[in-house]
C-alpha atoms as one frame of an Amber mdcrd trajectory, in Angstrom:
protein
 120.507 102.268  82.579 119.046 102.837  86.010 118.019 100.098  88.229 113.986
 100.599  87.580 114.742 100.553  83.613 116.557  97.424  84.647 113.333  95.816
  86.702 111.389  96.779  83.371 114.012  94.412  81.234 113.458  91.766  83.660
 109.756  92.265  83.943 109.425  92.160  79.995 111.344  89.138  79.297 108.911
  87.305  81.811 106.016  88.911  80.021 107.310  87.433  76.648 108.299  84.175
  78.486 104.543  83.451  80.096 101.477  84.336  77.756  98.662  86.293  79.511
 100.544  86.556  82.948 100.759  90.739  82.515  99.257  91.343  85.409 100.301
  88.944  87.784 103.955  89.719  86.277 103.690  93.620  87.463 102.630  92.710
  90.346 105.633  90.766  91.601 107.302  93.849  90.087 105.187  95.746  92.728
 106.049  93.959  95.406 109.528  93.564  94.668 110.236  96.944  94.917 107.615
  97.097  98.493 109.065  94.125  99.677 106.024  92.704 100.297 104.055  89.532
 100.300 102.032  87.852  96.806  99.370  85.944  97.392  98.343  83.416  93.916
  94.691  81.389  93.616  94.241  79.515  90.689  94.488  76.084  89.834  97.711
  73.415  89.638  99.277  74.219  85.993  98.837  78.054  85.774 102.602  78.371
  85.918 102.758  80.177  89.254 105.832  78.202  90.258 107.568  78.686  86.763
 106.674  82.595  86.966 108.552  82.665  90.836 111.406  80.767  89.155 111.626
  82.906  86.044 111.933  86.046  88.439 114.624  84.201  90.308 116.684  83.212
  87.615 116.871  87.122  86.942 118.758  87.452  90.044 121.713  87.096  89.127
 123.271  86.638  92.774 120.158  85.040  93.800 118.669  81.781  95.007 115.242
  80.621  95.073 113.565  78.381  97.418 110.778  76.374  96.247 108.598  73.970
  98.344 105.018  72.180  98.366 103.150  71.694 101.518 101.447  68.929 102.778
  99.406  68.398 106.049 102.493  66.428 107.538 105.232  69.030 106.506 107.615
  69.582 109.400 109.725  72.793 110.417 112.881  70.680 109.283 111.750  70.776
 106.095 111.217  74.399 105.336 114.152  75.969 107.980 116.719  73.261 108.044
 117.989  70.619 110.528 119.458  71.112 114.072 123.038  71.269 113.303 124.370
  67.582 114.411 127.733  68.790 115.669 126.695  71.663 117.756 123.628  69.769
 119.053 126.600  67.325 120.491 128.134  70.381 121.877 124.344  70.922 123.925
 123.734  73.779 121.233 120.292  74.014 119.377 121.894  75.914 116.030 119.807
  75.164 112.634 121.338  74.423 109.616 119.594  76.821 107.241 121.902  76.065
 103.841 119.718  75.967 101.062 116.764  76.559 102.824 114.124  79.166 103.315
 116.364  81.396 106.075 118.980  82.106 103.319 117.076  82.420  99.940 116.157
  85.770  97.953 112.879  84.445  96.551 110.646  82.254  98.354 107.783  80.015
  96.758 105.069  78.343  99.113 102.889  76.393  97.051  99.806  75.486  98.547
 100.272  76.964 101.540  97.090  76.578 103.438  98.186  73.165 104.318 100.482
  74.851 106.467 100.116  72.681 110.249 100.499  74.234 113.241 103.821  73.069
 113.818 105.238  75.517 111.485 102.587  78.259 111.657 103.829  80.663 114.013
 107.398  80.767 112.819 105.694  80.761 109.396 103.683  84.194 110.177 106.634
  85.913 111.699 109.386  85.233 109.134 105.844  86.119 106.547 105.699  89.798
 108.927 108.826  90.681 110.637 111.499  88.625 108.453 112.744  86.886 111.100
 113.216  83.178 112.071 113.299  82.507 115.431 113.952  78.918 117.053 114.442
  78.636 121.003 117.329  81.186 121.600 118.123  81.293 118.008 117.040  84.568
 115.625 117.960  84.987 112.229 116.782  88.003 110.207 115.673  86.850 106.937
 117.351  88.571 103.689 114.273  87.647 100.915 113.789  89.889  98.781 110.204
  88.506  98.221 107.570  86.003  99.163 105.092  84.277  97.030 102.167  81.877
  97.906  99.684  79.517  95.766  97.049  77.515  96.357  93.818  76.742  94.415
  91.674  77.749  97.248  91.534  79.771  99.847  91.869  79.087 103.745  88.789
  77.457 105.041  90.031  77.312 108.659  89.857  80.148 110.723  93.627  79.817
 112.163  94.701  80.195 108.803  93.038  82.984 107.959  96.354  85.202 109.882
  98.318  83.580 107.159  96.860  85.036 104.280  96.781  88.592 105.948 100.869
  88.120 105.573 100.220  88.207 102.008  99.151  91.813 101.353  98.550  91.390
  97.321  96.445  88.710  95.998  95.665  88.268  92.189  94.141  85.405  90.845
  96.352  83.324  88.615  94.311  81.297  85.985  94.378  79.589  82.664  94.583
  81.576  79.665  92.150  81.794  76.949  91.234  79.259  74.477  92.243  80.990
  71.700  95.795  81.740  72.899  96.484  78.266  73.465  98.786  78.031  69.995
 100.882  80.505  71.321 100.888  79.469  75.218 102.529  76.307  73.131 105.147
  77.771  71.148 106.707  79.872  74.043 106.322  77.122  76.769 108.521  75.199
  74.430 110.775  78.057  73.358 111.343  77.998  77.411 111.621  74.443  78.052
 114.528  74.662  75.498 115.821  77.115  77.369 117.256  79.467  74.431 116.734
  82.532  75.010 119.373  84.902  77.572 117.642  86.420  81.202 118.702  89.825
  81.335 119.782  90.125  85.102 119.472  92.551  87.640 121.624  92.106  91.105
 120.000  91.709  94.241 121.429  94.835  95.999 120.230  96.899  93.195 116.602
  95.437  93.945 117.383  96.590  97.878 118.606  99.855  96.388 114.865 100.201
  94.464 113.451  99.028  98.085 115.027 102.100  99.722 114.269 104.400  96.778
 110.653 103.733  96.674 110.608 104.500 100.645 111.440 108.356  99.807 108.605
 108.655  97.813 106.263 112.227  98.563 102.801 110.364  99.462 100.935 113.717
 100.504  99.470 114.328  97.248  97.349 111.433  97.217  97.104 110.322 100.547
  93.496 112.235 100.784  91.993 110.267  97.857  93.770 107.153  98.952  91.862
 107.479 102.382  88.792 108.359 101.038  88.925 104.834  99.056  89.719 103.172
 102.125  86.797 104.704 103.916  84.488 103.349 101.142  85.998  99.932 101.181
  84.964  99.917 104.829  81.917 100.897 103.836  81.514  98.193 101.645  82.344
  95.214 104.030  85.626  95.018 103.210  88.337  94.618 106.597  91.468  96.997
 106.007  92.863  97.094 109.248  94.843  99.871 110.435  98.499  98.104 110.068
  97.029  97.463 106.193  96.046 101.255 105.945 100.244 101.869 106.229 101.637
  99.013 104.703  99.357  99.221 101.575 101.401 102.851 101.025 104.198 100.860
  99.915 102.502  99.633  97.531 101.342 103.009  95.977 105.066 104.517  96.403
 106.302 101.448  94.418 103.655 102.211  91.587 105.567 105.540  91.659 108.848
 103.862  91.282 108.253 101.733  88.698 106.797 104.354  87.036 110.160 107.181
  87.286 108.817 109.236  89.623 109.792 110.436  93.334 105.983 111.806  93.694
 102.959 109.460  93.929 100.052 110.291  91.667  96.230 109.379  91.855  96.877
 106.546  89.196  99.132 105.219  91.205  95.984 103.715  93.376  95.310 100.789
  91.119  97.361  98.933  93.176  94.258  98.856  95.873  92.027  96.718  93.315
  93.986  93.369  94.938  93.471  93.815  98.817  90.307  91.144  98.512  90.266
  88.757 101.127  86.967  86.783  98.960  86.605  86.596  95.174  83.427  88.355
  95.487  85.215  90.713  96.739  87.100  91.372  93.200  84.540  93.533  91.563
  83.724  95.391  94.147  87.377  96.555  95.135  87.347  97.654  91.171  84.401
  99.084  90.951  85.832 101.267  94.123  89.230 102.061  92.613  88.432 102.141
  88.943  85.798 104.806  89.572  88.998 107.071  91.207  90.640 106.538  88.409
  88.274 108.014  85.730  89.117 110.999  83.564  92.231 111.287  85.541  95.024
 112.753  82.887  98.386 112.000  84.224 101.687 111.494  82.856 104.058 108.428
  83.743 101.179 106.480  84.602 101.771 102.328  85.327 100.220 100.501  82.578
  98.089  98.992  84.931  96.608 101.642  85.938  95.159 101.915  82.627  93.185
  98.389  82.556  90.203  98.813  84.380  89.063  95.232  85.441  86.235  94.211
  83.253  82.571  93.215  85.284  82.140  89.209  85.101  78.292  89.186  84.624
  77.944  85.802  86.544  80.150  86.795  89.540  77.727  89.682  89.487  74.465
  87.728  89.335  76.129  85.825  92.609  76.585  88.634  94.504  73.191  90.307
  93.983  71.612  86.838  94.979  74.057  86.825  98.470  72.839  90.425  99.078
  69.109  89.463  98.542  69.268  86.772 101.149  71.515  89.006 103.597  68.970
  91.644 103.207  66.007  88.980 103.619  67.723  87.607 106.488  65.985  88.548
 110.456  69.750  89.090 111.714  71.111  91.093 109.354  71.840  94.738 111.665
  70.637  98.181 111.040  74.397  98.596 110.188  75.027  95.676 107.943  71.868
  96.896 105.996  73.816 100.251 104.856  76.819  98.441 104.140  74.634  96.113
 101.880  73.416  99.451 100.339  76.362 100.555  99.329  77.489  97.297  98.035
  74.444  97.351  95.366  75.290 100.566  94.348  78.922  99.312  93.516  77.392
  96.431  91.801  74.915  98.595  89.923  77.989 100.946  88.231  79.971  97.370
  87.555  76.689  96.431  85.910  76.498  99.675  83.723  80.323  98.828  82.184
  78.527  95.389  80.612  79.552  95.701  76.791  76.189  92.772  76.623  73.163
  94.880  76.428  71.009  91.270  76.710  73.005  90.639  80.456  73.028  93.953
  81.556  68.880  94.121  81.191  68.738  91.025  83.328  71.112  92.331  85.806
  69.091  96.175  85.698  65.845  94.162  86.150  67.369  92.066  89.372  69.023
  95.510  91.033  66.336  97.143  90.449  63.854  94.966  91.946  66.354  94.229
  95.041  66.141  98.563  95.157  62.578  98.210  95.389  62.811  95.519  98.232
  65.267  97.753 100.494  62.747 101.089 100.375  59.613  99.050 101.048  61.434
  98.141 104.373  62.759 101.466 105.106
């Protein structure tokens, strides 16, 4: 069995561990393999800790470190303690055993209540993977970092720290109906009978290197031309995100058996969104690049198109109305608006309700009407 068949064990047994997680579960297996950053909203009790903890348990040389922050969290508590003895010699050496310097997976639960006492060393062991304290520098040796909260940041200085986290996938309840079952496996776990298939963590760094020899140039025109109309659309992708979201796409690849990146391997773009309005309008982008597009070996998400939410699309065509209304919205804004409605007006089209998709036709098409009066 080769290491990504091993990944796929691992990924399977958390799927069958945590009812209606799918998604969120091949996404860590995405950024596993990238080595990069997951970012989790939802609500306390959507087992985003238990998920971070599952995936750690499957490393089998692995150790996870798992911590809640509050407003008064100190640097002490996430890196360690100056080193009493050498601090007697006049040395200023942390003690980092057990803590976030010397763990493979790394939890951050509500980390927007990050201070600014920990922030900057915060954002460049998030980047770079490396602590740094006065003369002190420690590279970092996770394999993977995941953070929660149930909103996002509010404050402007915070808003660097969620750029560290280049996926972000909303983590919620599951449905009502699946409730029965959500009980009977929760328990099953809390028992804690079942076997974790395992997977070393130098075989994950192995699938890290892999992944990095993947052939890009075969999509790397259509995966420009989606980042061009994300632009267009309002959404930031800064130039370091136009690289590092590659990884992401030659991880697809990996995960998938194959040394060459395909077109489907672009769904990974539908959770750059730095807004939850955002969240249509990325998949509206992406999904339409993925139509009609017969491939073999393709990720099983790139199969699941993300299915229009008629109310988050009522919100957005109300924020667009006002923008549009609005004295200081630019000459330039105006076209990106423009080319947000037309997103919003395919999303609209993919409504299975024929009753919500009238009201929504009826509201774009009178917004339409609006925009070429003004021209």
């Amino acid at each position: 069995m080769n290491k990504a068949e091993s990944l796929h064990q691992v990924l399977n047994h958390l799927k069958s561990s945590f009812i209606d997680k799918e998604e969120i579960i091949d996404l860590m297996g995405i950024c596993l393999v990238a080595r990069e950053n997951l970012f989790l909203l939802g609500p306390p009790g959507t087992a985003k800790s238990a998920l971070v903890r599952g995936l750690s348990d499957c490393i089998s040389d692995g150790n996870n470190f798992e911590y809640l922050f509050t407003r008064f969290t100190e640097p002490n508590e996430i890196f360690g303690p100056f080193d009493i003895r050498k601090l007697k010699e006049g040395d200023l050496v942390t003690n980092t055993t057990g803590m976030l310097p010397e763990a493979s997976m790394v939890f951050l639960d509500e980390l927007f209540n990050a201070n600014s006492a920990i922030l900057n060393s915060l954002l460049m062991v998030l980047n770079e993977r490396i602590f740094r304290r006065g003369r002190e520098t420690k590279h970092i040796p996770a394999l993977m970092f995941v953070g929660a909260s149930n909103q996002l940041p509010e404050e402007e200085a915070l808003d660097a720290l969620l750029d560290r986290f280049l996926v972000r996938v909303i983590c919620g309840n599951v449905d009502t109906a699946a409730l029965e079952q959500v009980a009977k496996v929760g328990w099953k776990r809390e028992q804690g009978t079942s076997e974790s298939p395992q997977l070393a963590s130098d075989d994950v760094r192995l699938l890290q290197k892999e992944s990095k020899s993947v052939d890009l140039n075969a999509v790397r025109t259509e995966y420009l031309s989606i980042i061009l109309e994300l632009r267009n659309a309002g959404i930031k992708i800064s130039d370091r995100k136009v690289v590092k979201l590659q990884s992401l796409i030659a991880a697809s690849a990996t995960l998938s058996g194959r040394g060459v990146a395909q077109i489907s391997d672009l769904w990974v773009l539908r959770y750059v969104w730095d807004t939850e309005d955002q969240i249509e309008i990325l998949s509206g982008i992406v999904d339409k690049h993925l139509e009609d597009i017969n491939e073999e070996n393709r990720h099983p998400q790139s199969e699941k198109g993300q299915k229009a939410n008629p109310e988050l699309l009522a919100k957005e065509l109300d924020q667009l109305s006002d923008k549009w209304e609005n004295d200081s919205t630019s000459t330039e804004e105006k076209v990106q608006l423009k080319d947000k409605l037309k997103l919003i007006q395919t999303r609209a089209d993919w409504l299975d309700d024929i009753d919500k998709r009238s009201f929504l036709k009826e509201k774009i098409d009178a917004l339409w009407q609006r925009m070429l009066e003004m021209v």
